[in-house]
CSV table of C-alpha atoms in Angstrom, one decimal:
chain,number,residue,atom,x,y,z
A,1,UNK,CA,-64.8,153.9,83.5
A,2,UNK,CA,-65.7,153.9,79.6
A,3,UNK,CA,-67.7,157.4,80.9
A,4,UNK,CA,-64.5,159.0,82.2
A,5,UNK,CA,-62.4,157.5,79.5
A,6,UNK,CA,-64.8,159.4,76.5
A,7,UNK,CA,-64.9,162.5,78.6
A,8,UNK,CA,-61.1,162.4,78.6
A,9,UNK,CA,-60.7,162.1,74.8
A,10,UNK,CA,-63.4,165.0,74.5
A,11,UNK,CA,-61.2,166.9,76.8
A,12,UNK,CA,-58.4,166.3,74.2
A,13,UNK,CA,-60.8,167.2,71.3
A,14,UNK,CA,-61.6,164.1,70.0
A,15,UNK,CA,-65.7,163.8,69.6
A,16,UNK,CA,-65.6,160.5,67.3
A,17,UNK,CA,-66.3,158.3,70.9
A,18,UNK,CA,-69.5,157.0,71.9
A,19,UNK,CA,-70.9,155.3,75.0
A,20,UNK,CA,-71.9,152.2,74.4
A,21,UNK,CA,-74.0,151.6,77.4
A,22,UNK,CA,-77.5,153.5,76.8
A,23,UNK,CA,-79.8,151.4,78.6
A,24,UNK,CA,-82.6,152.6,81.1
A,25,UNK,CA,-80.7,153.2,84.6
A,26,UNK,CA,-78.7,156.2,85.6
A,27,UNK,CA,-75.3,155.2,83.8
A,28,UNK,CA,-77.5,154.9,80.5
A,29,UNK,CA,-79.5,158.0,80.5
A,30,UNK,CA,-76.0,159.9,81.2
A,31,UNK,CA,-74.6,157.9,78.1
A,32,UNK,CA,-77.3,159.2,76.1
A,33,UNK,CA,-76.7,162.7,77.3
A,34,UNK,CA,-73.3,162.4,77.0
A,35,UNK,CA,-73.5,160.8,73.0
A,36,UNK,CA,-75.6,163.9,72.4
A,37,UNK,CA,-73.2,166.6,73.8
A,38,UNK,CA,-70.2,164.8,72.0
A,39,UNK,CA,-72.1,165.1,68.4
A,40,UNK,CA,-73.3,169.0,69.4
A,41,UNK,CA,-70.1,169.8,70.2
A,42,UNK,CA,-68.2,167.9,66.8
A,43,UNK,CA,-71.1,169.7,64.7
A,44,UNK,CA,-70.3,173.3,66.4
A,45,UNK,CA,-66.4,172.3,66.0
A,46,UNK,CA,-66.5,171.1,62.6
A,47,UNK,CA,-68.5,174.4,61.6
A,48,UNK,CA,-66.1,176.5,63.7
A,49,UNK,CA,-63.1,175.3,61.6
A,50,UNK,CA,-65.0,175.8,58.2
A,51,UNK,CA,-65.5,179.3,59.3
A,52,UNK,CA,-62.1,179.7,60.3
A,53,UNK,CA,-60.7,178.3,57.0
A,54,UNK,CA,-63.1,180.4,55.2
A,55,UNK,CA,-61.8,183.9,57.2
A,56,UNK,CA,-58.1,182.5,56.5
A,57,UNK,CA,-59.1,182.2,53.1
A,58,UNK,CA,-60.3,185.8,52.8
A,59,UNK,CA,-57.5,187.2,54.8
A,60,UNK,CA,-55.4,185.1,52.2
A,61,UNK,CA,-56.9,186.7,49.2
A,62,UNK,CA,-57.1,190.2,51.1
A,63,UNK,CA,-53.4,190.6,51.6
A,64,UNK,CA,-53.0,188.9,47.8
A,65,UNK,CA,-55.3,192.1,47.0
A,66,UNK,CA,-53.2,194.4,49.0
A,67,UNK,CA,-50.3,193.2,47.9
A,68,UNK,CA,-51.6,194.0,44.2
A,69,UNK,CA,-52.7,197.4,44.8
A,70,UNK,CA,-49.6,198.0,46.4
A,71,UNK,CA,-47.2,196.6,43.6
A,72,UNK,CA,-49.2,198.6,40.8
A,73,UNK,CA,-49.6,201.6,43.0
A,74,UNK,CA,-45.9,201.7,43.4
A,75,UNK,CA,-45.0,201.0,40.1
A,76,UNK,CA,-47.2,203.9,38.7
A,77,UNK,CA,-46.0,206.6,41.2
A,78,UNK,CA,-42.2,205.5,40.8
A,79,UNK,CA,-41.5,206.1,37.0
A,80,UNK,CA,-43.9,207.1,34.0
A,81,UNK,CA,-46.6,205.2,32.1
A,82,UNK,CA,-44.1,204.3,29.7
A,83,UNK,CA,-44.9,200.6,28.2
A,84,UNK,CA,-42.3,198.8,30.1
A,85,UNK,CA,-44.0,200.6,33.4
A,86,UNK,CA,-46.8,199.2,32.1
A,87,UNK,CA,-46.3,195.8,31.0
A,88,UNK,CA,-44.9,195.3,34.7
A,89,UNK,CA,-48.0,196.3,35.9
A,90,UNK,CA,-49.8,193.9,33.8
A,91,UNK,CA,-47.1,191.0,34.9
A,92,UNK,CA,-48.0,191.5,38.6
A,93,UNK,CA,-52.0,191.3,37.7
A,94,UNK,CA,-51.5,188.3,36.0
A,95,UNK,CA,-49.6,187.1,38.6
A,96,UNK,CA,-52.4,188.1,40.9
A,97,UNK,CA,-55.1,186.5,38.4
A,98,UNK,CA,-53.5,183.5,36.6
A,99,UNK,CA,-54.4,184.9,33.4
A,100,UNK,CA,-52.5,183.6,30.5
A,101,UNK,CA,-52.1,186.9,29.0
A,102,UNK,CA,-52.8,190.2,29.2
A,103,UNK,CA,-52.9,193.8,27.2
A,104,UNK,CA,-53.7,196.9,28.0
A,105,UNK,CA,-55.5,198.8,24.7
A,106,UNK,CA,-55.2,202.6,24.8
A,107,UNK,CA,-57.8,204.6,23.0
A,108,UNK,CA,-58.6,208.1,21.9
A,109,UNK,CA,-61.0,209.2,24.6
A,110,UNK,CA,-63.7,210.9,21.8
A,111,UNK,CA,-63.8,207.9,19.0
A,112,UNK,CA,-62.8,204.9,21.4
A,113,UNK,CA,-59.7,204.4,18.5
A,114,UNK,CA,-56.8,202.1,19.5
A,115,UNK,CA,-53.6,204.5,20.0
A,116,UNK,CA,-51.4,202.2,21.8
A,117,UNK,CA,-51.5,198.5,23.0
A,118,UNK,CA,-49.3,196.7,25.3
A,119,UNK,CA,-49.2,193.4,25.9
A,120,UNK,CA,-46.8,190.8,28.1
A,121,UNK,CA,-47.5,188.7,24.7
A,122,UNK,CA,-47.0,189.9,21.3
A,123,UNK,CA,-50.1,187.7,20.0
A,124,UNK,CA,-52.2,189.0,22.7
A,125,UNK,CA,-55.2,189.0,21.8
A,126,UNK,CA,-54.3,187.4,19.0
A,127,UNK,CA,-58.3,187.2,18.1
A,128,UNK,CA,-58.7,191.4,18.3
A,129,UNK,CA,-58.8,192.8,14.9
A,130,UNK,CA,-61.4,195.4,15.3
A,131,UNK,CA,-60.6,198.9,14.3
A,132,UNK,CA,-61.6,200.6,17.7
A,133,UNK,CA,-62.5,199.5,21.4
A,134,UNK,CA,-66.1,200.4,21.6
A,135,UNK,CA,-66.9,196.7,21.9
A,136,UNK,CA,-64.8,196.1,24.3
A,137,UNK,CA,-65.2,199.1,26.7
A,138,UNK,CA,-69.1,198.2,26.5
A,139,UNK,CA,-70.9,200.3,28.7
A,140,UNK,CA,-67.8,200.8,31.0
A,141,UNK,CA,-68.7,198.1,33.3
A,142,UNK,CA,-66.6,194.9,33.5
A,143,UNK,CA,-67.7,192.3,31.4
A,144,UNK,CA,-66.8,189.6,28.4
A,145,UNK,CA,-66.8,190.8,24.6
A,146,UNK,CA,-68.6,189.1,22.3
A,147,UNK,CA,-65.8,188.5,19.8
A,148,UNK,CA,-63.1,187.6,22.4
A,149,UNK,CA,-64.5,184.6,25.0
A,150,UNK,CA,-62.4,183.5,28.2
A,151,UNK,CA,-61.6,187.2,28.5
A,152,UNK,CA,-61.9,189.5,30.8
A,153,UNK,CA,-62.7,193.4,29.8
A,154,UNK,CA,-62.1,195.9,32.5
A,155,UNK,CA,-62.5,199.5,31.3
A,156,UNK,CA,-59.5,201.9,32.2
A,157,UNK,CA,-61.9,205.1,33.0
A,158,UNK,CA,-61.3,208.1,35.7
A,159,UNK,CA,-64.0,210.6,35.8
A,160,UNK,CA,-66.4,209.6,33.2
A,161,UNK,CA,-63.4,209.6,30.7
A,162,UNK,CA,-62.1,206.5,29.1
A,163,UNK,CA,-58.3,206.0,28.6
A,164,UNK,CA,-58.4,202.6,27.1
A,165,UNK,CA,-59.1,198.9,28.5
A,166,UNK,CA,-57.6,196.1,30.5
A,167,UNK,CA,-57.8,192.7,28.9
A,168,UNK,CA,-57.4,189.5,30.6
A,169,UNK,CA,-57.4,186.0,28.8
A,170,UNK,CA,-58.8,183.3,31.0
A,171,UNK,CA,-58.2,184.8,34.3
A,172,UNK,CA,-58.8,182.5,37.2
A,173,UNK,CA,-61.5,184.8,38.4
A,174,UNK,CA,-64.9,185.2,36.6
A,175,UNK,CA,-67.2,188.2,35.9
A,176,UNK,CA,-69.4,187.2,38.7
A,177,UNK,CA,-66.6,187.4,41.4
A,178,UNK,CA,-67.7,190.7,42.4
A,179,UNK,CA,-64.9,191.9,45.0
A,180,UNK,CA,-61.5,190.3,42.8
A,181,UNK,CA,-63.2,192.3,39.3
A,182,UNK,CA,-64.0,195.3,42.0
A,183,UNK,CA,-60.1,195.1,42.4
A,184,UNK,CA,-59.1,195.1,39.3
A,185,UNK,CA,-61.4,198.1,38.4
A,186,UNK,CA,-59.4,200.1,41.1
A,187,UNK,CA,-56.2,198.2,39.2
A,188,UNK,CA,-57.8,200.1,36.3
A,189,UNK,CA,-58.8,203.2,37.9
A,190,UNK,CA,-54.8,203.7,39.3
A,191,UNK,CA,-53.6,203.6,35.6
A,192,UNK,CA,-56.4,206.1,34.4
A,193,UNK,CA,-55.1,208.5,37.1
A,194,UNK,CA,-51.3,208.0,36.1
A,195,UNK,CA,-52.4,208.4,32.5
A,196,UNK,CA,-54.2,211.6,33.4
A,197,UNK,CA,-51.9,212.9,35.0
A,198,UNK,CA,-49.7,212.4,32.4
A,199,UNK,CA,-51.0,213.8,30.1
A,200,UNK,CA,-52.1,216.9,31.7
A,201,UNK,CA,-48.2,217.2,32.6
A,202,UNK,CA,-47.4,216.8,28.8
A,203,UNK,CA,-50.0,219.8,27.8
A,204,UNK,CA,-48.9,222.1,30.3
A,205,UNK,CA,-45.2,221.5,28.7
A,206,UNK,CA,-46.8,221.9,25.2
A,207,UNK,CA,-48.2,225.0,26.4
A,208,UNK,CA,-45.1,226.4,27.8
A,209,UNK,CA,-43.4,225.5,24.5
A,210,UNK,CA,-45.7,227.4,22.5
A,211,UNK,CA,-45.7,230.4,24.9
A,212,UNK,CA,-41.8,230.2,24.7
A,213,UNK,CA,-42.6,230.8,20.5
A,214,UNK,CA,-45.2,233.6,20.9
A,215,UNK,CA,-42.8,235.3,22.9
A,216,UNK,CA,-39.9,235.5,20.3
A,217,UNK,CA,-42.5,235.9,17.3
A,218,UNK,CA,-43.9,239.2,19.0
A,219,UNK,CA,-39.8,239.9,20.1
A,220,UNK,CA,-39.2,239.6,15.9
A,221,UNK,CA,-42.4,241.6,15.1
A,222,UNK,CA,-41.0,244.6,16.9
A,223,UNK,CA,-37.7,244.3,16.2
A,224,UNK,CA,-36.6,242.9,12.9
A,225,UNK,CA,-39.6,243.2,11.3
A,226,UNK,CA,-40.4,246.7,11.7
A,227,UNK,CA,-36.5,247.4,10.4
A,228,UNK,CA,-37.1,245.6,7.3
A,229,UNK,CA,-39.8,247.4,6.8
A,230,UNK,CA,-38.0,250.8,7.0
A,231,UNK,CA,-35.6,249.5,4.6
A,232,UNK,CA,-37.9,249.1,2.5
A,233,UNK,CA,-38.9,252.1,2.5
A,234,UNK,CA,-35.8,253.8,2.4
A,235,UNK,CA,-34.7,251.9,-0.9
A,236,UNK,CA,-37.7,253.1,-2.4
A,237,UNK,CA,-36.4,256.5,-1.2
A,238,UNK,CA,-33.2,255.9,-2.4
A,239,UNK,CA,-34.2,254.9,-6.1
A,240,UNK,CA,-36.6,257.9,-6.3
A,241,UNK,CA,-34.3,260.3,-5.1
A,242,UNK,CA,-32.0,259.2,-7.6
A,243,UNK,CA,-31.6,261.2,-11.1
A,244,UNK,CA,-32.3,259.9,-14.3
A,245,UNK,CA,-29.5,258.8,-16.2
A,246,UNK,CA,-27.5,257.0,-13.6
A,247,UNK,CA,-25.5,253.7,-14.8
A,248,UNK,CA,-27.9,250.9,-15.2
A,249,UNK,CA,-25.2,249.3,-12.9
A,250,UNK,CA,-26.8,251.2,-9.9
A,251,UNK,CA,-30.5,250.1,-10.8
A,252,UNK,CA,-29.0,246.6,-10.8
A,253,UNK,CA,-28.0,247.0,-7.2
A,254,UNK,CA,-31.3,248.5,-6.0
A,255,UNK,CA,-33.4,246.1,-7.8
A,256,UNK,CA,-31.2,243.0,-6.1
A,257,UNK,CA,-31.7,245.2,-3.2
A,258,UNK,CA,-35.4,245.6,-3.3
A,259,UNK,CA,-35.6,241.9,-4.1
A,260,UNK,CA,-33.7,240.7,-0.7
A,261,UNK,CA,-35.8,242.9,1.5
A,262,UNK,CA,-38.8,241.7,0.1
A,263,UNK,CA,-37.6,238.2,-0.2
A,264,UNK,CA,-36.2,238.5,3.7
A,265,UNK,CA,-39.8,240.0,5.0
A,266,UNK,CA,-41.8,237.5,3.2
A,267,UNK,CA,-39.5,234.6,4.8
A,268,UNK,CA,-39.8,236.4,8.1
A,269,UNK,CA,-43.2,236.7,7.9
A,270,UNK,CA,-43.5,233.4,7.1
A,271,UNK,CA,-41.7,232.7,10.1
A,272,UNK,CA,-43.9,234.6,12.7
A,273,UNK,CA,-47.1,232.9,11.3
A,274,UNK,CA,-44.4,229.5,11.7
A,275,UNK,CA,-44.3,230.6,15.2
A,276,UNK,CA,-47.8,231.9,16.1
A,277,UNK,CA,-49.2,228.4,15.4
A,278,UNK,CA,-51.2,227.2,17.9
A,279,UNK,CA,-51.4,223.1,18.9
A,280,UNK,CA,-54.7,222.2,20.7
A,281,UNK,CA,-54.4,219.1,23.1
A,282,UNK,CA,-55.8,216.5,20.9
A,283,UNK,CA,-52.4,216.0,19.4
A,284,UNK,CA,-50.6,216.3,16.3
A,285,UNK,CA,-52.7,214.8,13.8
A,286,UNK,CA,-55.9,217.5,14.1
A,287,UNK,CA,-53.1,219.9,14.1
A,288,UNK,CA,-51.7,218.4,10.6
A,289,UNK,CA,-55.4,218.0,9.7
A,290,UNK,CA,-55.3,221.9,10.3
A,291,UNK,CA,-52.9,222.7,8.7
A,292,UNK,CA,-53.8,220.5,5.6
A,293,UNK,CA,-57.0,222.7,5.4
A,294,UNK,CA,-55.1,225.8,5.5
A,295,UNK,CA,-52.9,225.2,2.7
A,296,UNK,CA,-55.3,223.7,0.8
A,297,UNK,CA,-57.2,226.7,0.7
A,298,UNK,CA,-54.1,229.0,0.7
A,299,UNK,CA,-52.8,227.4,-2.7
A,300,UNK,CA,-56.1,225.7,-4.4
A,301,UNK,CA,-54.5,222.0,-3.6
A,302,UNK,CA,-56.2,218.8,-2.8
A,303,UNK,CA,-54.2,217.5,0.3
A,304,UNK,CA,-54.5,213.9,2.3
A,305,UNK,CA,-53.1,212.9,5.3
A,306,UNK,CA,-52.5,208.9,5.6
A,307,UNK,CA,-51.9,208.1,9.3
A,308,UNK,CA,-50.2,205.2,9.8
A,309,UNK,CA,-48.7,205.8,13.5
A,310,UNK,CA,-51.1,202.8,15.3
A,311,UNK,CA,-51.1,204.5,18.0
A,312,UNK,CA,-47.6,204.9,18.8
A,313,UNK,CA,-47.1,208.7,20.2
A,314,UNK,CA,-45.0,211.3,20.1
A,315,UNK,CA,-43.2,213.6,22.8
A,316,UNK,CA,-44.2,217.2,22.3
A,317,UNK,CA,-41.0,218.3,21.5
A,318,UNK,CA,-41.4,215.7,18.5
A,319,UNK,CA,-45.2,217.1,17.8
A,320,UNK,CA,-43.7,220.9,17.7
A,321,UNK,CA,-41.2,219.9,15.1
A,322,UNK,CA,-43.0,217.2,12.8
A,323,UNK,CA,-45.7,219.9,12.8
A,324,UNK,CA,-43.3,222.4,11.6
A,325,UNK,CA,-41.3,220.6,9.2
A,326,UNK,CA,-44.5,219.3,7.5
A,327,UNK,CA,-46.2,223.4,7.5
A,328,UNK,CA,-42.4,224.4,5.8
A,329,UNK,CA,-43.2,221.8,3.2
A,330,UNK,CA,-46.6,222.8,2.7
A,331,UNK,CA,-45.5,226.2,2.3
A,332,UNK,CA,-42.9,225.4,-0.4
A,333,UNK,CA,-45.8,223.6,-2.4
A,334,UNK,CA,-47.8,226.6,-2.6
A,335,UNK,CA,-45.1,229.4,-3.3
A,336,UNK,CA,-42.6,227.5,-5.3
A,337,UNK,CA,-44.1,224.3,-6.4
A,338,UNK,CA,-47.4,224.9,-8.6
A,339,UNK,CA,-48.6,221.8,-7.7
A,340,UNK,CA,-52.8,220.3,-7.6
A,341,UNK,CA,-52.4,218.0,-5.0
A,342,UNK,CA,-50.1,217.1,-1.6
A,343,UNK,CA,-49.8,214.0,0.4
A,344,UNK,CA,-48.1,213.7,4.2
A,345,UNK,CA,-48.2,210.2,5.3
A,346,UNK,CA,-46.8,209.2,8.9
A,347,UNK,CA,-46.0,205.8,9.4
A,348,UNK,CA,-44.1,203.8,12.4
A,349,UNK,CA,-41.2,201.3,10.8
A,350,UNK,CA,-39.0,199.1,13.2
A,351,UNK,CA,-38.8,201.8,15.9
A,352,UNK,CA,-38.1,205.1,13.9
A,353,UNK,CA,-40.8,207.4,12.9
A,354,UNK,CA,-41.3,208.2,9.2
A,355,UNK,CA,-43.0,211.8,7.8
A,356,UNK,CA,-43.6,212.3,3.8
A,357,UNK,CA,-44.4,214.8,2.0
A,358,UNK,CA,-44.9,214.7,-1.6
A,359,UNK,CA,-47.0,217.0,-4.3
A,360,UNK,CA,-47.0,216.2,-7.9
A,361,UNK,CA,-45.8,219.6,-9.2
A,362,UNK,CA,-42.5,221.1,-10.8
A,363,UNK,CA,-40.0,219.5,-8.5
A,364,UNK,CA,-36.9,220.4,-7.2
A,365,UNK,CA,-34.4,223.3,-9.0
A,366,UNK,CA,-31.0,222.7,-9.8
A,367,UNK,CA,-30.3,224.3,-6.3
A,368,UNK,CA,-33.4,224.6,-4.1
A,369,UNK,CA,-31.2,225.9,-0.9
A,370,UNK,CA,-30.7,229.1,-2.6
A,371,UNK,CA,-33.8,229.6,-4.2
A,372,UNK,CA,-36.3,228.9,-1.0
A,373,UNK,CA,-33.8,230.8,1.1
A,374,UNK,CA,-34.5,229.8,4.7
A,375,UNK,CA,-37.0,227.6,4.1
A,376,UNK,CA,-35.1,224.6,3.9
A,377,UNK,CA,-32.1,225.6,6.4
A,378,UNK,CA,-34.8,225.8,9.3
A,379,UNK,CA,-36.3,222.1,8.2
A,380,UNK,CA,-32.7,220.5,8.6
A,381,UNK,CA,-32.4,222.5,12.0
A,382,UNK,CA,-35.4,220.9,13.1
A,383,UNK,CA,-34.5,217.5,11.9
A,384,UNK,CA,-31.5,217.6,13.5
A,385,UNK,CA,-32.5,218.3,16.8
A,386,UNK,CA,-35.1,215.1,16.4
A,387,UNK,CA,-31.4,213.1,15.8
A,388,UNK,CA,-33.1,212.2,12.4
A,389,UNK,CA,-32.4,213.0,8.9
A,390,UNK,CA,-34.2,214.9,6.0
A,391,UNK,CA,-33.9,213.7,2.4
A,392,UNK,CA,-35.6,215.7,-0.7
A,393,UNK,CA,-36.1,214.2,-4.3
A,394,UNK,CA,-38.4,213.1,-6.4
A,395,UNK,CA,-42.2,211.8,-5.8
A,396,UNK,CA,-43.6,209.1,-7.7
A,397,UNK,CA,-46.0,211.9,-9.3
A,398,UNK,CA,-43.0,213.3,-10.8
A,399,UNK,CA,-43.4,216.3,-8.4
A,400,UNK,CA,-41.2,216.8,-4.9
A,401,UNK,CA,-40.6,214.5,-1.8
A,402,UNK,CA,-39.7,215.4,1.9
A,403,UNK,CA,-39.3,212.7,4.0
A,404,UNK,CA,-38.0,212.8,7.6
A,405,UNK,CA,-37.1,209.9,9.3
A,406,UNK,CA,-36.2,209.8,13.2
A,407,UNK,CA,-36.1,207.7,16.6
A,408,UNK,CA,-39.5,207.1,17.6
A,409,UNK,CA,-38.3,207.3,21.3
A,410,UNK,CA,-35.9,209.8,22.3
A,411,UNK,CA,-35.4,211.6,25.7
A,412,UNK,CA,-36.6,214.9,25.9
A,413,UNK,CA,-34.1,217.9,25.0
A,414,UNK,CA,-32.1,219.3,28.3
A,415,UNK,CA,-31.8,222.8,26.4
A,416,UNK,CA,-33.9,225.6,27.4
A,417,UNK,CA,-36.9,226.0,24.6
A,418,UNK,CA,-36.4,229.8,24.1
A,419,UNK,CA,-32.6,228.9,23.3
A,420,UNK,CA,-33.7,226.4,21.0
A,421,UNK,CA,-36.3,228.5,19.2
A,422,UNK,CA,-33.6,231.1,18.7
A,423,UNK,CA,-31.0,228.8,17.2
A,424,UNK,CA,-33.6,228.2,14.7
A,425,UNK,CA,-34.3,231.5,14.2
């Protein structure tokens, strides 16, 4: 009876029982046997439920992994890497993690220089204050910087190039949990391909933009260019064929005449070199470095360019025209200013972008629109189709200031960039 009764509750799955009768006949050695199936069988049972908890558990954490790469993924592909696409992304790996914070530092791919950060917390990481991300990116494996402990440093890389670095403070996973850090390296690798992508989609646009201005600069070149020239000519013509004698009324009119052709070609030209200019993908401060070069050995000055951007960038609609504006200033300082030295400082305050340019020359006439013709007109064309606003006076040198001031995030104009270009023209 107590044999049949045990076998019963084994039936049911309980393997706690135990014969108690073990003696020397036949009922005891079949206790004995019995006892020693019922621990087998709790040993094999208990160990078959540790392995199923432990495949639960990684199905768990699989479909928490899925369900990460399939938030982020989503989020990427649905709307640009703007920062609030971004700093939803980071929410959802944080939810994923259990970090306390997060921030994702982009970085000029050449010097490893901070461009951008994001963060879900404004004083995250409160601790970073070094002037680029070398240290963190590391040798782009996943690890924990020196200077910031507790965090995570997961390089944002695609094809050997790096576009900055995923931060995470006290994450609930560790640098030695080899498939959740593999995750967040693809995490990682899916904003690196956005970003990419991105940005390859912003240089073909620059591209087309500038192809759009080569085209009307070669349209001007043969059209209005070569008839100014003829006039030109023909004035001289005109004064030549003239006799002597003639009311010094008439050489009055030719010599005004001779002087707006000239002054006309020389703006024109002005505005085909304008439009001829080139922007190479790094972005617009190597081109403003450029251009700083060129002027400075156009008009023998000593120019500086203070960038104080931190990495917030600029559409390159905004890039065409800042560049633009600032070469029109330039220009001014060398034909009209007699200055030794020119500043242009860029500088981000409370959402609105801020361009100066100051020299320490003659300053402004009494009316500088008429006296640098078109000069000015095309800069307030410009500044008006960045919704800004262009202000000229005087530098603390004592010589002129330019500064432009305008949203540091505005949509990208609907208007077709030939019409645009022409307008300006």
């Amino acid at each position: 009876r107590e044999l049949l009764g045990l076998a019963d509750r084994v039936r049911r799955g309980d393997f706690i029982g135990r014969a108690e009768h073990v003696g020397r006949d036949e009922l005891g050695v079949l206790a004995q046997a019995f006892n020693a199936m019922a621990e087998d069988l709790s040993k094999m049972y208990a160990d078959l439920e540790s392995r199923v908890e432990a495949q639960t558990h990684a199905l768990r954490r699989s479909n928490r992994s899925l369900e990460l790469l399939y938030a982020t993924t989503r989020r990427l592909n649905e709307a640009p890497p703007t920062a609030a696409t971004l700093t939803a992304v980071l929410a959802e790996v944080e939810r994923y993690t259990g970090a306390r914070g997060s921030s994702l530092c982009l970085v000029d791919a050449q010097s490893l220089k901070l461009q951008q950060k994001i963060s879900t917390h404004p004083d995250f990481p409160e601790r970073c204050r070094k002037p680029d991300c070398g240290s963190c990116v590391g040798d782009g494996s996943s690890s924990e910087p020196a200077h910031l402990p507790q965090t995570l440093s997961v390089p944002v890389q695609e094809l050997g190039e790096y576009y900055g670095v995923l931060l995470l403070e006290a994450p609930g996973i560790g640098v030695d949990d080899a498939t959740q850090v593999q995750l967040l390296e693809t995490v990682a690798r899916h904003i690196a391909s956005t970003l990419r992508a991105t940005r390859q989609e912003v240089s073909k646009r620059r591209l087309a933009l500038l192809e759009e201005r080569n085209v009307i600069a070669r349209e001007l070149h043969d059209s209005l260019a070569q008839q100014l020239s003829y006039l030109k000519i023909q004035v001289s013509r005109l004064q030549s064929a003239l006799p002597d004698g003639q009311p010094a009324a008439v050489g009055e009119i030719l010599a005004e005449l001779r002087e707006g052709l000239s002054s006309a070609y020389r703006e024109l030209r002005e505005l085909l070199t304008t439009f001829r200019i080139t922007m190479e993908e790094a972005g617009l401060q190597p081109a403003l470095a450029k251009a700083l070069k060129e002027f400075a050995t156009r008009g023998n000055l000593e120019t500086a360019l203070d960038d104080r951007l931190d990495g917030h960038p600029l559409s390159p609609h905004q890039e065409i025209h800042v560049l633009q504006i600032v070469r029109e200033a330039l220009s001014n300082i060398v034909h009209h200013a007699r200055a030794r030295t020119a500043r242009v400082t860029l500088a981000h305050v409370d959402g609105r972008m801020q361009v100066t340019i100051e020299d320490d020359g003659v300053g402004l006439s009494d009316n500088p629109e008429r006296e640098r013709h078109y000069g000015l007109t095309i800069m307030r064309e410009r500044t008006r189709s960045l919704h800004g606003e262009l202000q000229l006076g005087r530098s603390t040198h004592g010589g002129t200031r330019v500064a432009l001031d305008f949203p540091a995030t505005h949509a990208e104009p609907p208007t077709d960039t030939s019409a645009e270009e022409s307008l300006h023209v």
